[in-house]
Short mmCIF file of C-alpha atoms and ligand atoms in Angstrom, two decimals:
data_model
loop_
_atom_site.label_atom_id
_atom_site.label_comp_id
_atom_site.label_asym_id
_atom_site.label_seq_id
_atom_site.Cartn_x
_atom_site.Cartn_y
_atom_site.Cartn_z
CA MET A 1 69.20 3.59 -58.19
CA ALA A 2 67.97 7.18 -57.07
CA SER A 3 67.82 9.42 -59.53
CA THR A 4 67.67 13.25 -58.04
CA ILE A 5 69.33 14.52 -54.83
CA SER A 6 67.43 17.13 -52.50
CA SER A 7 69.13 17.06 -49.69
CA ALA A 8 72.45 14.65 -49.75
CA PRO A 9 73.58 14.48 -45.95
CA PHE A 10 76.88 13.75 -47.51
CA PRO A 11 78.79 14.16 -50.99
CA GLY A 12 78.02 10.98 -52.69
CA ALA A 13 75.17 9.82 -50.86
CA GLU A 14 73.29 9.47 -54.19
CA ASN A 15 75.22 6.24 -54.70
CA PHE A 16 75.33 5.11 -51.41
CA VAL A 17 72.87 1.78 -50.27
CA ILE A 18 71.60 1.02 -47.21
CA GLY A 19 71.24 -2.77 -46.75
CA ILE A 20 68.71 -3.61 -44.03
CA ILE A 21 68.84 -7.96 -42.52
CA GLY A 22 65.41 -8.55 -40.69
CA MET A 23 62.60 -6.83 -41.29
CA GLY A 24 60.83 -7.06 -38.41
CA ASP A 25 59.53 -4.20 -35.90
CA MET A 26 63.07 -2.62 -35.85
CA GLY A 27 64.24 -3.31 -39.58
CA LYS A 28 60.85 -1.49 -40.73
CA ILE A 29 61.63 1.74 -38.51
CA HIS A 30 64.47 1.87 -40.62
CA ALA A 31 63.31 0.85 -43.83
CA HIS A 32 59.74 2.24 -43.90
CA VAL A 33 57.07 3.91 -42.05
CA VAL A 34 56.76 3.64 -38.81
CA PRO A 35 52.88 2.03 -38.35
CA ASP A 36 51.20 4.87 -36.32
CA GLU A 37 49.38 7.99 -37.61
CA ARG A 38 50.39 10.33 -34.63
CA LEU A 39 54.23 9.60 -36.35
CA PRO A 40 54.54 12.50 -38.88
CA LEU A 41 58.31 11.42 -39.45
CA LEU A 42 58.23 8.45 -41.59
CA THR A 43 61.57 7.07 -41.86
CA GLN A 44 61.19 5.99 -45.49
CA GLN A 45 60.10 9.59 -46.65
CA VAL A 46 63.26 10.72 -45.09
CA PHE A 47 65.28 8.25 -47.01
CA GLN A 48 63.70 9.39 -49.41
CA ARG A 49 64.31 12.90 -49.30
CA LEU A 50 67.89 12.02 -48.98
CA CYS A 51 67.62 9.83 -52.03
CA MET A 52 68.93 6.74 -50.34
CA TRP A 53 68.54 3.29 -52.37
CA ILE A 54 67.12 0.49 -49.50
CA LEU A 55 68.17 -2.84 -50.00
CA ALA A 56 66.50 -5.30 -47.44
CA CYS A 57 65.32 -9.15 -46.92
CA ASP A 58 64.13 -11.17 -44.14
CA ARG A 59 63.84 -15.36 -44.16
CA GLU A 60 63.57 -16.27 -47.66
CA GLU A 61 60.16 -17.88 -47.22
CA LYS A 62 59.03 -14.08 -46.03
CA TYR A 63 59.92 -13.11 -49.90
CA GLU A 64 56.81 -12.97 -52.09
CA ASP A 65 54.99 -11.11 -48.37
CA LEU A 66 57.71 -8.46 -48.37
CA VAL A 67 57.95 -7.56 -52.06
CA LYS A 68 54.05 -7.47 -51.74
CA GLU A 69 54.11 -5.03 -48.74
CA PHE A 70 56.51 -2.65 -50.28
CA ALA A 71 55.57 -2.42 -53.68
CA HIS A 72 54.42 0.82 -53.43
CA HIS A 73 57.82 2.40 -51.68
CA PRO A 74 59.94 3.08 -54.93
CA ASN A 75 63.14 3.30 -52.61
CA ILE A 76 63.08 0.11 -51.46
CA GLN A 77 64.31 -3.02 -52.89
CA ILE A 78 63.08 -6.54 -51.17
CA LEU A 79 65.73 -9.46 -52.00
CA ARG A 80 65.50 -12.61 -51.07
CA ASN A 81 68.08 -13.26 -48.79
CA GLY A 82 71.50 -11.68 -46.73
CA HIS A 83 73.86 -12.48 -49.16
CA LEU A 84 72.33 -10.56 -52.10
CA VAL A 85 71.82 -6.97 -49.54
CA SER A 86 75.25 -7.75 -48.52
CA ARG A 87 77.47 -7.69 -51.33
CA ALA A 88 75.45 -4.92 -52.82
CA SER A 89 75.06 -2.02 -49.90
CA ASN A 90 77.40 0.30 -48.44
CA TYR A 91 75.75 0.29 -45.13
CA ILE A 92 74.51 -2.80 -44.00
CA ILE A 93 72.31 -2.89 -40.57
CA TYR A 94 71.35 -6.24 -39.09
CA SER A 95 67.79 -6.22 -37.60
CA VAL A 96 67.45 -10.07 -36.36
CA GLU A 97 67.05 -11.18 -33.00
CA ALA A 98 69.76 -10.81 -30.85
CA ALA A 99 69.82 -15.05 -30.13
CA VAL A 100 71.03 -15.26 -33.81
CA ILE A 101 72.91 -12.84 -34.08
CA GLY A 102 76.00 -14.64 -34.43
CA GLN A 103 74.56 -17.71 -37.14
CA VAL A 104 72.99 -14.72 -39.33
CA VAL A 105 76.31 -12.67 -39.07
CA ALA A 106 78.19 -15.99 -39.81
CA GLU A 107 75.82 -16.69 -43.16
CA TYR A 108 75.80 -13.43 -44.73
CA GLY A 109 78.68 -11.23 -42.78
CA PRO A 110 81.99 -12.93 -45.87
CA SER A 111 79.57 -11.52 -49.13
CA THR A 112 79.73 -8.73 -47.34
CA ARG A 113 80.61 -5.65 -50.11
CA LEU A 114 84.50 -4.51 -50.32
CA GLY A 115 84.95 -1.51 -47.80
CA ALA A 116 81.56 -1.06 -46.93
CA ILE A 117 80.02 -0.52 -43.61
CA VAL A 118 78.30 -2.82 -41.01
CA GLY A 119 76.19 -2.65 -37.92
CA GLY A 120 73.28 -4.30 -36.00
CA GLN A 121 70.17 -3.12 -33.90
CA THR A 122 70.31 -5.47 -31.32
CA SER A 123 69.49 -4.84 -28.07
CA CYS A 124 73.00 -6.24 -26.78
CA LYS A 125 76.27 -5.47 -28.15
CA ASP A 126 78.58 -7.98 -26.76
CA PRO A 127 77.54 -11.24 -29.00
CA GLU A 128 76.81 -8.72 -32.28
CA ILE A 129 80.70 -7.53 -32.07
CA ARG A 130 82.30 -11.20 -31.35
CA ALA A 131 80.08 -12.16 -34.15
CA PHE A 132 81.46 -8.83 -36.43
CA GLU A 133 84.90 -9.77 -35.45
CA GLU A 134 84.59 -13.02 -36.12
CA HIS A 135 83.21 -12.93 -39.67
CA LEU A 136 83.49 -9.96 -41.51
CA PRO A 137 86.26 -9.19 -43.58
CA SER A 138 88.94 -7.18 -42.20
CA ASP A 139 88.08 -4.54 -44.88
CA VAL A 140 84.39 -3.52 -43.48
CA ASP A 141 84.17 -1.04 -40.68
CA ILE A 142 81.86 -1.82 -37.73
CA VAL A 143 79.62 1.35 -36.84
CA SER A 144 76.65 -0.51 -34.78
CA CYS A 145 73.67 1.13 -33.27
CA HIS A 146 70.64 1.05 -30.58
CA SER A 147 67.57 3.08 -30.53
CA LEU A 148 66.57 3.16 -26.90
CA HIS A 149 62.76 2.81 -27.80
CA GLY A 150 60.57 0.15 -29.34
CA PRO A 151 58.59 0.32 -32.94
CA ASN A 152 55.98 2.26 -31.61
CA VAL A 153 57.82 4.87 -29.96
CA ASP A 154 58.48 8.47 -32.17
CA PRO A 155 62.33 7.92 -32.77
CA ARG A 156 62.52 12.05 -32.62
CA GLY A 157 64.29 12.93 -29.57
CA GLN A 158 64.77 9.68 -28.19
CA PRO A 159 68.42 8.47 -27.52
CA LEU A 160 70.02 6.38 -30.10
CA VAL A 161 73.70 4.77 -29.25
CA LEU A 162 76.18 5.01 -31.59
CA ILE A 163 79.13 2.88 -31.53
CA LYS A 164 82.19 3.50 -33.40
CA HIS A 165 83.75 0.12 -32.90
CA ARG A 166 86.28 -0.22 -35.81
CA ALA A 167 85.69 2.55 -38.44
CA SER A 168 87.63 5.34 -40.09
CA ASP A 169 86.12 9.01 -39.38
CA GLU A 170 84.38 9.52 -42.81
CA SER A 171 82.40 6.01 -42.48
CA PHE A 172 81.52 6.97 -38.88
CA ALA A 173 80.40 10.49 -40.09
CA LYS A 174 78.01 9.14 -43.35
CA VAL A 175 76.42 6.24 -40.96
CA GLU A 176 75.94 9.21 -38.39
CA ALA A 177 74.54 11.04 -41.72
CA VAL A 178 71.90 8.48 -42.64
CA LEU A 179 70.81 7.85 -39.10
CA ARG A 180 70.42 11.76 -38.30
CA SER A 181 67.12 11.69 -40.28
CA LEU A 182 65.54 9.48 -37.64
CA GLY A 183 65.52 12.85 -35.61
CA SER A 184 67.03 10.89 -32.52
CA LYS A 185 69.32 12.05 -29.70
CA HIS A 186 73.16 10.47 -30.39
CA VAL A 187 74.78 9.36 -27.59
CA TYR A 188 78.23 8.33 -28.01
CA LEU A 189 79.17 4.66 -26.33
CA SER A 190 81.48 1.70 -26.34
CA ALA A 191 80.29 -1.46 -26.88
CA LYS A 192 80.79 -2.47 -23.22
CA GLU A 193 79.73 0.89 -21.79
CA HIS A 194 76.50 0.38 -23.74
CA ASP A 195 75.82 -2.88 -22.15
CA ARG A 196 76.58 -2.31 -18.69
CA ILE A 197 74.38 1.01 -18.81
CA THR A 198 71.45 -1.25 -20.75
CA ALA A 199 71.83 -3.88 -17.66
CA ASP A 200 70.72 -1.17 -15.17
CA THR A 201 68.06 0.92 -17.21
CA GLN A 202 66.53 -1.91 -19.23
CA ALA A 203 67.48 -5.39 -18.02
CA VAL A 204 66.66 -4.88 -14.48
CA THR A 205 63.57 -2.80 -14.80
CA HIS A 206 62.21 -5.39 -17.24
CA ALA A 207 62.54 -8.02 -14.63
CA ALA A 208 60.34 -6.04 -12.27
CA PHE A 209 57.48 -5.55 -14.81
CA LEU A 210 57.89 -9.03 -16.01
CA SER A 211 57.56 -10.29 -11.92
CA MET A 212 54.17 -8.33 -11.58
CA GLY A 213 52.66 -9.71 -14.59
CA LYS A 214 53.76 -13.80 -12.98
CA ALA A 215 52.44 -12.79 -9.81
CA TRP A 216 49.04 -11.01 -11.04
CA HIS A 217 49.13 -14.43 -13.30
CA ALA A 218 49.83 -16.74 -10.22
CA THR A 219 46.90 -15.15 -8.37
CA LYS A 220 44.48 -15.16 -11.39
CA GLN A 221 44.05 -11.56 -11.15
CA PHE A 222 43.32 -8.63 -13.64
CA PRO A 223 44.82 -5.89 -11.11
CA TRP A 224 42.37 -3.13 -12.84
CA GLU A 225 39.71 -4.84 -11.51
CA SER A 226 41.01 -5.07 -8.56
CA SER A 227 40.63 -1.52 -5.77
CA ARG A 228 43.72 -2.40 -4.30
CA TYR A 229 45.43 -1.54 -7.52
CA VAL A 230 44.14 1.92 -8.11
CA GLY A 231 46.18 5.56 -8.87
CA GLY A 232 49.28 6.45 -10.12
CA ILE A 233 51.56 4.34 -9.12
CA GLU A 234 49.35 1.14 -9.53
CA ASN A 235 48.69 2.46 -13.15
CA VAL A 236 52.53 2.41 -14.63
CA LYS A 237 52.49 -0.92 -12.84
CA ILE A 238 49.75 -2.15 -14.84
CA ASN A 239 50.15 -0.29 -17.89
CA LEU A 240 53.81 -0.55 -18.74
CA MET A 241 53.57 -4.43 -17.34
CA LEU A 242 51.02 -4.81 -20.17
CA ARG A 243 53.27 -3.48 -22.52
CA ILE A 244 55.96 -5.96 -21.72
CA TYR A 245 53.71 -8.98 -22.04
CA SER A 246 52.18 -7.67 -25.28
CA GLN A 247 55.39 -7.36 -27.02
CA LYS A 248 57.73 -10.08 -29.15
CA TRP A 249 59.36 -12.36 -25.89
CA HIS A 250 62.96 -12.89 -27.78
CA VAL A 251 63.66 -9.07 -27.38
CA TYR A 252 63.65 -9.14 -22.96
CA ALA A 253 64.92 -13.07 -23.24
CA GLY A 254 67.78 -11.72 -25.70
CA LEU A 255 68.81 -8.86 -23.47
CA ALA A 256 68.37 -10.34 -20.16
CA ILE A 257 70.44 -13.15 -21.51
CA LEU A 258 72.94 -12.09 -23.65
CA ASN A 259 74.23 -9.47 -21.94
CA PRO A 260 76.76 -10.65 -19.62
CA GLU A 261 76.43 -7.22 -17.30
CA ALA A 262 72.72 -8.03 -16.55
CA HIS A 263 73.24 -11.42 -14.37
CA LYS A 264 74.28 -9.74 -11.56
CA GLN A 265 71.67 -6.82 -11.66
CA ILE A 266 68.61 -9.26 -12.08
CA ASN A 267 69.86 -11.29 -9.14
CA GLN A 268 70.42 -9.15 -6.88
CA PHE A 269 67.12 -7.65 -7.75
CA ALA A 270 65.79 -11.16 -6.61
CA LYS A 271 67.91 -11.02 -3.77
CA SER A 272 66.56 -7.65 -2.58
CA THR A 273 63.07 -8.60 -2.80
CA THR A 274 63.44 -11.81 -1.19
CA GLU A 275 65.15 -9.90 2.04
CA LEU A 276 62.71 -7.30 2.33
CA PHE A 277 59.75 -9.91 2.04
CA TYR A 278 61.47 -11.66 4.69
CA LEU A 279 61.77 -8.49 7.01
CA MET A 280 58.30 -7.69 6.21
CA LEU A 281 56.86 -11.22 7.07
CA GLU A 282 58.83 -11.71 10.31
CA GLY A 283 57.48 -7.88 11.22
CA ARG A 284 61.11 -6.51 11.57
CA ARG A 285 59.90 -3.08 11.47
CA GLU A 286 62.94 -1.20 12.29
CA GLU A 287 65.35 -3.83 10.73
CA LEU A 288 63.40 -2.90 7.64
CA ARG A 289 63.21 1.10 7.96
CA ALA A 290 67.04 1.16 8.60
CA ARG A 291 67.38 -0.93 4.77
CA VAL A 292 65.27 1.05 3.25
CA TYR A 293 66.43 4.80 4.28
CA ALA A 294 69.92 3.55 4.02
CA ALA A 295 68.89 2.66 0.14
CA LYS A 296 67.43 5.75 -0.29
CA GLU A 297 70.43 7.65 0.64
CA ARG A 298 72.82 6.05 -1.24
CA VAL A 299 70.44 6.25 -4.42
CA PHE A 300 68.89 9.53 -4.12
CA GLY A 301 71.32 11.66 -1.76
CA ARG A 302 70.66 13.01 1.67
CA ASP A 303 67.08 15.35 1.77
CA ASP A 304 69.53 18.70 2.13
CA ASN A 305 71.88 17.20 -0.55
CA PRO A 306 69.20 15.31 -2.75
CA LYS A 307 70.39 13.71 -6.63
CA TRP A 308 66.63 14.57 -7.58
CA GLY A 309 66.03 17.20 -9.77
CA PRO A 310 63.84 20.31 -8.41
CA LYS A 311 61.12 19.02 -9.80
CA PRO A 312 59.70 15.40 -9.86
CA LEU A 313 60.69 13.38 -12.56
CA LEU A 314 57.02 12.12 -12.97
CA PRO A 315 54.48 15.46 -13.55
CA GLU A 316 51.87 15.87 -10.46
CA GLY A 317 49.00 13.81 -11.85
CA VAL A 318 49.49 13.37 -15.25
CA VAL A 319 49.65 9.29 -14.88
CA ASP A 320 46.47 9.32 -12.43
CA ARG A 321 44.38 9.25 -15.87
CA PHE A 322 45.71 6.18 -17.33
CA SER A 323 43.54 3.38 -15.62
CA LEU A 324 42.56 0.12 -17.70
CA SER A 325 39.79 0.02 -14.66
CA LYS A 326 36.13 0.48 -16.21
CA ASN A 327 35.11 0.92 -12.70
CA ASN A 328 34.96 4.12 -11.53
CA ALA A 329 33.05 3.37 -8.29
CA HIS A 330 37.15 2.54 -7.27
CA GLY A 331 37.63 5.09 -5.11
CA PRO A 332 41.17 6.52 -4.20
CA SER A 333 43.91 4.19 -3.69
CA ILE A 334 44.55 2.62 -0.80
CA PRO A 335 47.77 2.25 0.66
CA ASN A 336 50.30 -0.38 -0.59
CA ASN A 337 54.22 -1.78 0.45
CA HIS A 338 55.22 -1.32 -3.05
CA LEU A 339 57.70 -4.27 -2.45
CA SER A 340 58.70 -3.98 -6.14
CA LEU A 341 59.84 -0.24 -5.95
CA LEU A 342 61.67 -1.02 -2.61
CA ALA A 343 63.55 -3.65 -3.90
CA MET A 344 64.38 -1.75 -6.55
CA VAL A 345 65.79 1.14 -5.17
CA ASP A 346 67.83 -1.43 -2.42
CA CYS A 347 68.89 -3.19 -5.40
CA TRP A 348 70.76 -0.26 -6.99
CA SER A 349 72.33 0.64 -3.76
CA ALA A 350 73.55 -2.82 -3.57
CA LEU A 351 75.46 -2.32 -6.51
CA GLY A 352 76.32 1.41 -6.45
CA ILE A 353 73.98 2.70 -9.05
CA VAL A 354 72.84 6.20 -9.63
CA PRO A 355 70.04 5.59 -11.71
CA TYR A 356 69.96 9.80 -12.93
CA ASP A 357 73.67 9.02 -14.38
CA HIS A 358 71.87 6.82 -17.07
CA MET A 359 69.62 9.30 -18.14
CA ILE A 360 71.06 10.07 -21.65
CA CYS A 361 70.31 6.55 -22.32
CA SER A 362 66.74 5.69 -20.74
CA THR A 363 63.99 4.56 -22.63
CA PRO A 364 60.83 5.86 -22.04
CA LEU A 365 60.00 2.87 -19.64
CA PHE A 366 62.62 3.24 -17.79
CA ARG A 367 61.91 7.16 -17.47
CA LEU A 368 58.53 6.17 -15.71
CA TRP A 369 59.92 3.67 -14.08
CA LEU A 370 62.19 5.70 -12.03
CA GLY A 371 59.53 8.38 -11.99
CA VAL A 372 57.10 6.41 -9.88
CA THR A 373 60.23 5.28 -7.81
CA GLU A 374 61.27 8.92 -6.91
CA HIS A 375 57.63 9.44 -6.48
CA LEU A 376 57.82 6.62 -3.56
CA PHE A 377 60.79 8.20 -1.99
CA ARG A 378 60.43 12.06 -2.35
CA THR A 379 56.42 12.25 -1.47
CA PRO A 380 56.33 13.22 2.12
CA GLY A 381 54.97 10.43 4.15
CA LEU A 382 54.49 7.72 1.30
CA LEU A 383 57.75 5.91 2.15
CA ASP A 384 56.93 5.35 5.82
CA GLU A 385 53.56 4.47 4.94
CA SER A 386 54.67 2.12 2.68
CA ILE A 387 57.06 0.83 5.48
CA ARG A 388 53.97 0.06 7.78
CA VAL A 389 51.53 -1.68 5.33
CA GLY A 390 54.79 -4.00 4.25
CA ILE A 391 55.14 -4.66 8.53
CA GLU A 392 50.98 -4.53 9.61
CA ASP A 393 48.83 -5.17 6.62
CA THR A 394 48.69 -8.20 5.28
CA THR A 395 46.57 -7.22 2.02
CA TYR A 396 49.57 -7.86 -0.49
CA ARG A 397 50.84 -10.77 1.04
CA ARG A 398 49.65 -13.45 -1.86
CA ASP A 399 50.63 -11.02 -4.18
CA ASP A 400 54.16 -10.68 -2.53
CA LEU A 401 54.57 -14.01 -2.07
CA GLN A 402 54.04 -14.43 -5.88
CA PHE A 403 56.27 -11.77 -6.87
CA THR A 404 59.17 -12.76 -4.79
CA ILE A 405 59.14 -16.25 -6.34
CA ALA A 406 58.53 -15.16 -9.79
CA ALA A 407 61.56 -12.72 -9.29
CA CYS A 408 63.36 -15.16 -8.36
CA GLY A 409 62.46 -17.75 -10.79
CA TRP A 410 63.70 -15.09 -13.61
CA ALA A 411 66.88 -14.67 -12.16
CA GLU A 412 68.00 -18.16 -12.09
CA CYS A 413 66.35 -18.44 -15.73
CA VAL A 414 68.82 -15.67 -16.91
CA ALA A 415 71.66 -16.91 -14.56
CA LEU A 416 71.36 -20.26 -16.50
CA GLY A 417 70.92 -19.51 -19.51
CA GLN A 418 67.66 -20.67 -20.73
CA PHE A 419 66.15 -19.17 -23.14
CA GLU A 420 63.74 -22.20 -23.78
CA THR A 421 62.11 -21.97 -20.13
CA TRP A 422 62.42 -18.13 -20.32
CA ARG A 423 60.11 -18.50 -23.17
CA GLU A 424 57.49 -20.79 -21.62
CA ARG A 425 57.42 -18.63 -18.52
CA PHE A 426 56.85 -15.58 -20.75
CA CYS A 427 54.41 -16.55 -23.24
CA VAL A 428 51.97 -18.67 -21.02
CA THR A 429 51.67 -15.21 -18.95
CA GLN A 430 51.38 -13.32 -22.19
CA LYS A 431 48.70 -15.61 -23.01
CA PHE A 432 46.95 -14.88 -20.09
CA PHE A 433 46.68 -11.14 -20.36
CA GLU A 434 46.25 -11.30 -24.42
CA PRO A 435 42.67 -10.51 -24.22
CA ARG A 436 43.45 -6.81 -22.84
CA PHE A 437 46.14 -5.89 -25.23
CA ALA A 438 44.70 -3.83 -27.67
CA GLU A 439 43.04 -1.80 -25.27
CA ALA A 440 46.09 -1.57 -22.81
CA ILE A 441 48.79 -0.82 -25.69
CA GLN A 442 46.36 2.14 -26.35
CA VAL A 443 45.98 3.31 -22.94
CA GLY A 444 49.91 2.63 -22.17
CA GLN A 445 50.71 4.26 -25.66
CA ALA A 446 48.86 7.56 -24.31
CA MET A 447 50.37 7.42 -21.16
CA ILE A 448 53.83 7.27 -22.09
CA LYS A 449 53.00 10.25 -24.44
CA ALA A 450 51.76 12.50 -22.03
CA VAL A 451 54.62 11.93 -20.09
CA LEU A 452 56.84 12.59 -23.14
CA GLU A 453 55.17 15.44 -23.73
CA ALA A 454 55.61 17.14 -20.16
CA ASP A 455 59.23 16.10 -20.19
CA LYS A 456 59.51 18.41 -23.51
CA GLU A 457 57.68 21.39 -22.00
CA ASP A 458 60.20 20.83 -19.12
CA GLU A 459 62.98 21.04 -21.24
CA VAL A 460 61.49 24.41 -23.35
CA VAL A 461 60.85 26.01 -19.79
CA GLU A 462 64.52 25.13 -18.62
CA LYS A 463 65.95 26.35 -21.87
CA GLU A 464 64.17 29.80 -21.79
N1 NDP B 1 61.33 -4.53 -30.50
C1 NDP B 1 62.33 -3.52 -29.86
O1 NDP B 1 61.45 -2.75 -28.90
C2 NDP B 1 63.31 -3.61 -29.65
C3 NDP B 1 63.84 -4.72 -30.47
N2 NDP B 1 65.45 -4.14 -30.50
C4 NDP B 1 66.41 -4.79 -31.34
O2 NDP B 1 66.01 -5.44 -32.51
C5 NDP B 1 66.26 -6.55 -33.02
C6 NDP B 1 65.05 -6.55 -33.61
O3 NDP B 1 63.98 -6.61 -32.80
P1 NDP B 1 62.24 -6.69 -33.46
O4 NDP B 1 62.39 -6.33 -34.86
O5 NDP B 1 61.60 -6.31 -32.72
O6 NDP B 1 62.58 -8.30 -33.79
P2 NDP B 1 61.49 -8.84 -35.07
O7 NDP B 1 61.33 -10.23 -34.45
O8 NDP B 1 60.23 -8.59 -35.30
O9 NDP B 1 62.56 -8.87 -36.12
C7 NDP B 1 63.72 -9.94 -36.73
C8 NDP B 1 63.60 -10.25 -37.61
O10 NDP B 1 64.89 -10.92 -38.42
C9 NDP B 1 64.49 -11.72 -39.12
N3 NDP B 1 65.60 -12.81 -39.53
C10 NDP B 1 65.97 -13.79 -38.29
N4 NDP B 1 67.04 -14.58 -39.00
C11 NDP B 1 67.16 -14.19 -40.38
C12 NDP B 1 67.69 -14.43 -41.37
N5 NDP B 1 68.87 -15.22 -41.43
N6 NDP B 1 67.71 -13.26 -42.59
C13 NDP B 1 66.89 -12.31 -42.53
N7 NDP B 1 66.11 -12.03 -41.52
C14 NDP B 1 66.18 -12.95 -40.35
C15 NDP B 1 63.31 -12.59 -38.30
O11 NDP B 1 62.33 -13.25 -38.79
P3 NDP B 1 61.78 -14.75 -38.14
O12 NDP B 1 60.77 -13.73 -37.09
O13 NDP B 1 61.11 -15.81 -38.73
O14 NDP B 1 63.10 -15.36 -37.15
C16 NDP B 1 62.59 -11.40 -37.84
O15 NDP B 1 61.51 -11.00 -39.34
C17 NDP B 1 66.40 -7.37 -31.98
O16 NDP B 1 67.68 -7.84 -31.67
C18 NDP B 1 66.21 -6.30 -30.66
O17 NDP B 1 66.80 -6.76 -29.62
C19 NDP B 1 66.46 -3.09 -30.43
C20 NDP B 1 65.31 -1.52 -29.72
C21 NDP B 1 64.18 -2.00 -29.84
O1 ENO B 2 61.45 0.88 -23.09
C1 ENO B 2 61.79 -0.29 -23.27
O2 ENO B 2 62.27 -0.57 -22.46
C2 ENO B 2 61.12 -1.25 -23.87
O3 ENO B 2 60.67 -1.77 -23.95
C3 ENO B 2 61.82 -1.09 -25.43
C4 ENO B 2 63.13 -1.41 -25.70
C5 ENO B 2 63.22 -2.90 -25.72
C6 ENO B 2 64.21 -3.24 -26.29
C7 ENO B 2 65.42 -2.51 -26.86
O4 ENO B 2 66.40 -2.75 -27.07
C8 ENO B 2 65.10 -1.29 -26.51
C9 ENO B 2 63.65 -0.55 -25.98
#
């Protein structure tokens, strides 16, 4: 075990063993390096500095490969399975697919070391906590966590939810001390609060981008090649859509289907989309206008008492630069009705959600999504233009029809708990966009980084 202690986070830390079950993208964040040279904070080095010992495993068939991959990491030992990790670790983190957490905990949970602490990193806490309650011995403490960012985002300053579900203050303090090495902002919630908030910030946000992808796929277009999708708002839609489709399907399926709080939101988003689209199709200008403005007031407040801050969430001009288009001759952006953004605000309004209330628990993707939505609703003239286009201009009708069909399709799939259909719907569109992922990921990363940096500059100015 580790021999010297340079900066032990708590007394006895030199003998505190961290166990990781599931060495996929997120498991490696806790164990290893984040594979991005722009991230100076290498978690593995941090744990090394803390002199912590890590035992980790994935499925048994990956044992040999993982042993090779981690051969040069002196603090990490790869074991064959979760039984071996569980019986020897003081704090065990389950970092497996949300859909299998029940069966994985059922298998390894009974092997948990006497008096250990157990937690999970799954995106939805209801099944995780139920699995822990059902299968862990009663002497085991439960402290769960959830990093509100993907594996390629610098964890420093991002929210990290901590859930003290069944634990002594001492156990909780140990977990907190270990996870502090990630440099994230700790947010303290119950499992139920976590699921309610992430249903708003994640599940319904993803539903919007998943629907955009399906609509563009159905109309057989790469939107960055079209002169109809030019400019800042469109760049955000395209880059984030591609970012989601370039990831593993189970992450998004899990947090939508397994989160009992998410079904209502995703269903309302589909309903809002459909109803607004009908108003546009039928040319009911005044009804559309009244509905959009009523939603604006409920979500963003009155103009004389707005809920948004003095400065826009999305810094002026920042996202305009991040286009995938090779064609600089596209010219300025052309007016769009932005059905997806109008539907988002209508959905928040119908459910009484004030998105700013969730900033403490927001992902970079949610902040960008709220940023473009706010931009549409607070930029003088833009909202009226989108209503006018929705009624008068048929340029986007086909895309909007497909968007509406897609939103309803995702909602039905989620409501019926159809993992397999969800996977097929996702993967077929993933294949369509695949040729552009490498470039899209780079552009999307750069866009997120620019926005996060602008956020940081604002924080510094506010503190001064
Ligand atoms: N990716 C993201 O952006 C984020 C994900 N999360 C959550 O973190 C969790 C992990 O996600 P992520 O790392 O992205 O997914 P990955 O698919 O990359 O990792 C999950 C790993 O767990 C393995 N696994 C499955 N069953 C077992 C088992 N019985 N024993 C050991 N290992 C097993 C999987 O193997 P196999 O592939 O063979 O099934 C896989 O390697 C998910 O619950 C996700 O919701 C949380 C925050 C962000
Ligand atoms: O920012 C997002 O919403 C992402 O897509 C990345 C992500 C996915 C799953 C999580 O549980 C947390 C973050």
